[in-house]
CSV table of C-alpha atoms and ligand atoms in Angstrom, one decimal:
chain,number,residue,atom,x,y,z
A,1363,UNK,CA,0.3,-8.0,-14.2
A,1364,UNK,CA,3.3,-6.7,-12.3
A,1365,UNK,CA,4.0,-4.4,-9.4
A,1366,UNK,CA,6.9,-2.5,-7.8
A,1367,UNK,CA,7.6,-0.1,-4.9
A,1368,UNK,CA,9.3,3.3,-5.1
A,1369,UNK,CA,9.8,3.1,-1.4
A,1370,UNK,CA,7.9,1.9,1.7
A,1371,UNK,CA,7.9,3.1,5.3
A,1372,UNK,CA,6.9,6.1,7.5
A,1373,UNK,CA,9.0,8.5,5.4
A,1374,UNK,CA,7.2,7.9,2.2
A,1375,UNK,CA,5.2,5.3,0.3
A,1376,UNK,CA,4.5,4.8,-3.4
A,1377,UNK,CA,3.5,1.6,-5.2
A,1378,UNK,CA,3.3,0.9,-8.9
A,1379,UNK,CA,0.8,-1.6,-10.5
A,1380,UNK,CA,0.7,-2.4,-14.2
A,1381,UNK,CA,-1.6,-4.5,-16.3
A,1382,UNK,CA,-1.6,-4.5,-20.1
A,1383,UNK,CA,-1.2,-0.9,-21.2
A,1384,UNK,CA,-2.3,0.6,-17.9
A,1385,UNK,CA,0.0,1.8,-15.1
A,1386,UNK,CA,-1.1,3.4,-11.9
A,1387,UNK,CA,0.8,4.8,-8.9
A,1388,UNK,CA,-0.8,4.2,-5.5
A,1389,UNK,CA,0.2,7.0,-3.1
A,1390,UNK,CA,3.1,9.3,-3.4
A,1391,UNK,CA,4.6,10.2,0.0
A,1392,UNK,CA,7.7,11.6,-1.7
A,1393,UNK,CA,8.3,15.1,-3.1
A,1394,UNK,CA,7.6,15.4,-6.8
A,1395,UNK,CA,11.3,15.5,-7.6
A,1396,UNK,CA,12.1,12.5,-5.5
A,1397,UNK,CA,9.2,10.5,-7.0
A,1398,UNK,CA,10.5,11.4,-10.5
A,1399,UNK,CA,14.0,10.2,-9.5
A,1400,UNK,CA,12.6,7.0,-8.1
A,1401,UNK,CA,10.4,6.4,-11.2
A,1402,UNK,CA,13.5,6.8,-13.3
A,1403,UNK,CA,15.2,4.0,-11.4
A,1404,UNK,CA,12.5,1.8,-13.0
A,1405,UNK,CA,13.0,3.4,-16.4
A,1406,UNK,CA,9.7,5.3,-16.1
A,1407,UNK,CA,8.7,8.9,-16.4
A,1408,UNK,CA,5.5,10.4,-14.7
A,1409,UNK,CA,4.0,10.6,-18.2
A,1410,UNK,CA,4.0,6.8,-18.3
A,1411,UNK,CA,1.4,6.8,-15.5
A,1412,UNK,CA,-2.4,6.8,-16.2
A,1413,UNK,CA,-3.5,7.8,-12.7
A,1414,UNK,CA,-2.6,8.2,-9.0
A,1415,UNK,CA,-4.7,6.4,-6.4
A,1416,UNK,CA,-4.5,7.6,-2.8
A,1417,UNK,CA,-5.2,5.4,0.2
A,1418,UNK,CA,-5.5,8.2,2.8
A,1419,UNK,CA,-4.3,11.7,3.6
A,1420,UNK,CA,-1.3,11.0,5.9
A,1421,UNK,CA,1.8,12.8,4.5
A,1422,UNK,CA,3.8,9.6,4.0
A,1423,UNK,CA,1.2,8.7,1.3
A,1424,UNK,CA,0.0,12.1,-0.1
A,1425,UNK,CA,2.9,14.6,0.2
A,1426,UNK,CA,3.8,14.6,-3.5
A,1427,UNK,CA,0.4,13.7,-5.0
A,1428,UNK,CA,-1.0,17.2,-5.8
A,1429,UNK,CA,2.1,18.5,-7.4
A,1430,UNK,CA,2.8,15.3,-9.4
A,1431,UNK,CA,-0.8,15.4,-10.6
A,1432,UNK,CA,-0.6,19.1,-11.6
A,1433,UNK,CA,2.8,18.9,-13.2
A,1434,UNK,CA,2.0,15.8,-15.3
A,1435,UNK,CA,-1.8,16.1,-15.8
A,1436,UNK,CA,-2.5,12.9,-13.8
A,1437,UNK,CA,-6.0,12.2,-12.5
A,1438,UNK,CA,-6.2,11.5,-8.8
A,1439,UNK,CA,-8.6,8.9,-7.4
A,1440,UNK,CA,-9.5,9.0,-3.7
A,1441,UNK,CA,-12.4,8.8,-1.3
A,1442,UNK,CA,-14.4,12.0,-0.6
A,1443,UNK,CA,-13.1,12.0,3.0
A,1444,UNK,CA,-9.5,11.8,1.8
A,1445,UNK,CA,-10.1,14.6,-0.8
A,1446,UNK,CA,-11.6,16.8,1.9
A,1447,UNK,CA,-8.6,16.2,4.2
A,1448,UNK,CA,-5.8,16.7,1.7
A,1449,UNK,CA,-4.0,20.0,1.8
A,1450,UNK,CA,-1.8,19.7,-1.2
A,1451,UNK,CA,-3.7,22.2,-3.4
A,1452,UNK,CA,-5.3,21.7,-6.7
A,1453,UNK,CA,-5.2,18.4,-8.6
A,1454,UNK,CA,-5.2,18.1,-12.4
A,1455,UNK,CA,-8.5,16.2,-11.9
A,1456,UNK,CA,-10.3,14.4,-9.1
A,1457,UNK,CA,-12.2,11.1,-9.3
A,1458,UNK,CA,-14.2,10.1,-6.3
A,1459,UNK,CA,-13.8,6.5,-5.0
A,1460,UNK,CA,-16.8,4.8,-3.3
A,1461,UNK,CA,-14.8,2.5,-1.0
A,1462,UNK,CA,-17.4,-0.3,-1.5
A,1463,UNK,CA,-17.6,-0.1,-5.3
A,1464,UNK,CA,-15.2,-1.5,-7.8
A,1465,UNK,CA,-14.0,0.7,-10.6
A,1466,UNK,CA,-11.8,0.4,-13.7
A,1467,UNK,CA,-8.9,2.3,-15.1
A,1468,UNK,CA,-7.9,1.0,-18.5
A,1469,UNK,CA,-6.9,-2.7,-18.2
A,1470,UNK,CA,-7.1,-2.7,-14.3
A,1471,UNK,CA,-10.1,-3.6,-12.2
A,1472,UNK,CA,-9.8,-2.1,-8.8
A,1473,UNK,CA,-11.8,-3.1,-5.7
A,1474,UNK,CA,-11.3,-0.7,-2.8
A,1475,UNK,CA,-12.2,-1.6,0.7
A,1476,UNK,CA,-12.4,0.5,3.9
A,1477,UNK,CA,-10.0,-0.1,6.7
A,1478,UNK,CA,-9.6,1.0,10.4
A,1479,UNK,CA,-6.9,3.7,10.5
A,1480,UNK,CA,-6.8,7.2,12.0
A,1481,UNK,CA,-7.5,9.1,8.8
A,1482,UNK,CA,-10.8,10.6,7.5
A,1483,UNK,CA,-11.9,7.9,5.0
A,1484,UNK,CA,-9.0,5.5,4.4
A,1485,UNK,CA,-9.2,2.6,2.0
A,1486,UNK,CA,-6.9,-0.1,0.6
A,1487,UNK,CA,-7.2,-2.0,-2.7
A,1488,UNK,CA,-7.3,-5.3,-4.6
A,1489,UNK,CA,-6.1,-5.0,-8.3
A,1490,UNK,CA,-7.0,-7.4,-11.0
A,1491,UNK,CA,-6.3,-7.8,-14.7
A,1492,UNK,CA,-9.3,-10.2,-14.9
A,1493,UNK,CA,-7.1,-13.2,-14.3
A,1494,UNK,CA,-4.7,-12.4,-11.4
A,1495,UNK,CA,-5.4,-10.6,-8.1
A,1496,UNK,CA,-2.9,-8.3,-6.2
A,1497,UNK,CA,-3.8,-7.1,-2.7
A,1498,UNK,CA,-2.4,-4.0,-1.0
A,1499,UNK,CA,-2.9,-3.5,2.7
A,1500,UNK,CA,-0.9,-1.0,4.8
A,1501,UNK,CA,-1.9,1.6,7.5
A,1502,UNK,CA,-4.3,-0.6,9.4
A,1503,UNK,CA,-4.7,-0.8,13.1
A,1504,UNK,CA,-6.9,-3.9,13.5
A,1505,UNK,CA,-8.2,-6.8,11.4
A,1506,UNK,CA,-11.8,-6.8,10.2
A,1507,UNK,CA,-13.8,-9.7,8.6
A,1508,UNK,CA,-14.4,-7.5,5.6
A,1509,UNK,CA,-10.7,-7.1,5.0
A,1510,UNK,CA,-10.1,-10.8,5.3
A,1511,UNK,CA,-12.8,-11.6,2.7
A,1512,UNK,CA,-11.5,-8.8,0.4
A,1513,UNK,CA,-8.1,-10.4,0.5
A,1514,UNK,CA,-9.1,-14.0,-0.2
A,1515,UNK,CA,-7.7,-15.9,-3.2
A,1516,UNK,CA,-4.9,-13.4,-4.0
A,1517,UNK,CA,-2.0,-14.2,-6.3
A,1518,UNK,CA,0.2,-11.5,-4.6
A,1519,UNK,CA,-0.1,-9.5,-1.4
A,1520,UNK,CA,1.7,-6.4,-0.2
A,1521,UNK,CA,1.1,-6.4,3.5
A,1522,UNK,CA,2.1,-4.0,6.3
A,1523,UNK,CA,4.4,-5.4,8.9
A,1524,UNK,CA,4.9,-2.1,10.8
A,1525,UNK,CA,6.3,-3.0,14.1
A,1526,UNK,CA,7.5,-5.6,16.5
A,1527,UNK,CA,5.5,-4.9,19.7
A,1528,UNK,CA,8.6,-5.3,22.0
A,1529,UNK,CA,10.7,-2.9,19.9
A,1530,UNK,CA,7.8,-0.4,19.8
A,1531,UNK,CA,7.5,-0.6,23.6
A,1532,UNK,CA,11.2,-0.2,24.2
A,1533,UNK,CA,11.8,2.2,21.3
A,1534,UNK,CA,12.3,6.0,21.1
A,1535,UNK,CA,8.7,7.1,20.4
A,1536,UNK,CA,6.9,9.2,23.1
A,1537,UNK,CA,4.1,7.3,25.0
A,1538,UNK,CA,1.3,8.9,23.0
A,1539,UNK,CA,2.8,7.9,19.7
A,1540,UNK,CA,3.5,4.3,20.9
A,1541,UNK,CA,-0.2,4.1,21.9
A,1542,UNK,CA,-1.3,5.4,18.5
A,1543,UNK,CA,0.9,3.1,16.4
A,1544,UNK,CA,0.0,0.0,18.4
A,1545,UNK,CA,-3.7,1.0,18.8
A,1546,UNK,CA,-6.8,-0.2,16.9
A,1547,UNK,CA,-6.5,2.6,14.4
A,1548,UNK,CA,-2.7,2.6,14.0
A,1549,UNK,CA,-0.5,0.1,12.2
A,1550,UNK,CA,-0.2,-3.7,11.9
A,1551,UNK,CA,2.4,-5.5,14.0
A,1552,UNK,CA,4.3,-8.4,12.5
A,1553,UNK,CA,2.1,-10.8,14.4
A,1554,UNK,CA,-1.1,-9.1,13.2
A,1555,UNK,CA,0.2,-9.3,9.6
A,1556,UNK,CA,1.0,-13.0,10.2
A,1557,UNK,CA,-2.6,-13.6,11.5
A,1558,UNK,CA,-4.0,-12.1,8.3
A,1559,UNK,CA,-1.9,-14.3,6.1
A,1560,UNK,CA,-3.0,-17.3,8.2
A,1561,UNK,CA,-6.6,-16.4,7.7
A,1562,UNK,CA,-6.7,-15.9,3.9
A,1563,UNK,CA,-6.8,-18.6,1.3
A,1564,UNK,CA,-3.2,-19.0,0.0
A,1565,UNK,CA,-3.5,-21.7,-2.6
A,1566,UNK,CA,-2.9,-19.2,-5.5
A,1567,UNK,CA,-0.4,-16.9,-3.6
A,1568,UNK,CA,2.9,-16.4,-5.5
A,1569,UNK,CA,4.3,-13.4,-3.7
A,1570,UNK,CA,4.1,-12.0,-0.2
A,1571,UNK,CA,5.7,-8.6,0.4
A,1572,UNK,CA,6.3,-7.1,3.8
A,1573,UNK,CA,5.8,-3.4,3.6
A,1574,UNK,CA,5.7,-0.2,5.7
A,1575,UNK,CA,8.3,-1.7,8.0
A,1576,UNK,CA,9.2,0.8,10.7
A,1577,UNK,CA,12.9,1.8,10.7
A,1578,UNK,CA,12.8,2.4,14.5
A,1579,UNK,CA,10.4,-0.2,15.8
A,1580,UNK,CA,11.1,-3.2,13.5
A,1581,UNK,CA,13.7,-5.1,11.5
A,1582,UNK,CA,13.0,-6.7,8.1
A,1583,UNK,CA,14.4,-10.0,9.4
A,1584,UNK,CA,11.8,-10.0,12.3
A,1585,UNK,CA,8.9,-9.2,9.9
A,1586,UNK,CA,10.0,-11.9,7.4
A,1587,UNK,CA,10.6,-14.4,10.2
A,1588,UNK,CA,7.1,-13.8,11.6
A,1589,UNK,CA,5.4,-14.3,8.3
A,1590,UNK,CA,7.4,-17.4,7.4
A,1591,UNK,CA,6.6,-18.9,10.8
A,1592,UNK,CA,2.9,-18.3,10.3
A,1593,UNK,CA,2.7,-20.1,7.0
A,1594,UNK,CA,5.3,-22.8,7.6
A,1595,UNK,CA,6.5,-24.6,4.4
A,1596,UNK,CA,5.2,-22.4,1.6
A,1597,UNK,CA,5.5,-22.4,-2.2
A,1598,UNK,CA,5.4,-18.6,-2.5
A,1599,UNK,CA,8.2,-16.1,-2.1
A,1600,UNK,CA,8.3,-13.7,0.9
A,1601,UNK,CA,10.3,-10.5,0.6
A,1602,UNK,CA,10.5,-7.0,2.1
A,1603,UNK,CA,10.1,-3.6,0.5
A,1604,UNK,CA,12.3,-0.9,2.1
A,1605,UNK,CA,12.4,2.9,2.5
A,1606,UNK,CA,15.4,3.8,0.4
A,1607,UNK,CA,15.1,1.3,-2.5
A,1608,UNK,CA,11.5,0.1,-2.4
A,1609,UNK,CA,11.3,-3.0,-4.5
A,1610,UNK,CA,12.0,-3.8,-8.2
A,1611,UNK,CA,9.2,-5.1,-10.5
A,1612,UNK,CA,7.7,-8.4,-9.5
A,1613,UNK,CA,5.7,-10.2,-12.2
A,1614,UNK,CA,2.6,-12.2,-11.3
A,1615,UNK,CA,2.4,-15.2,-13.6
B,2093,ZN,ZN1,1.7,5.2,6.3
B,2094,ZN,ZN1,-1.4,6.4,7.7
């Protein structure tokens, strides 16, 4: 199993997960043309995808989904709430996710789980090829016990490190937006992300990726430093996905 990012941050998110012959795109916050360009950087075309999964209806996750789906006949999987809230027009086809029930796309087993975020019915995912487990968790305002148990025993984790609380407080956002981002249905701070990592079993963990890093309210070095401090001496790699370049393929052994 391997994974990559086409880009990560408040201007657009898209993650690739591949197992065996199956390849899915999670979210597409880029325009269709931009997504095609970013896929080409990884030597992929939209036709190489089997499906698009959507975590929630915020534009940095869904902006390009409907057009990409229509143009390339890709089925879109999302919760009923996300489907009701999306405004991108028709999809090639729609598959409803029950956020408490695992489902399968080809060689990938996918376990969704609900998360606290200010969207209609947001969920995040754990992917497995039957042997290895990859967790994806971004766009989350607070930590729930359900989330921690869903993320236990992962081999890789893509984890939101949205903001540094001091940078958010001193930064350019208006007070209402600062409150939203830092609130219980907003985004994870570096410290909250570190608390999650501290609270999950890490014996199998090979890769930890800091994602959805704010360009205005955080710095990759702060996020990585906070995660590294939380886990101390670790045997796994910690790296950051960014907005312009995302992250190249990472294999889970
Ligand atoms: Zn987002
Ligand atoms: Zn969001």
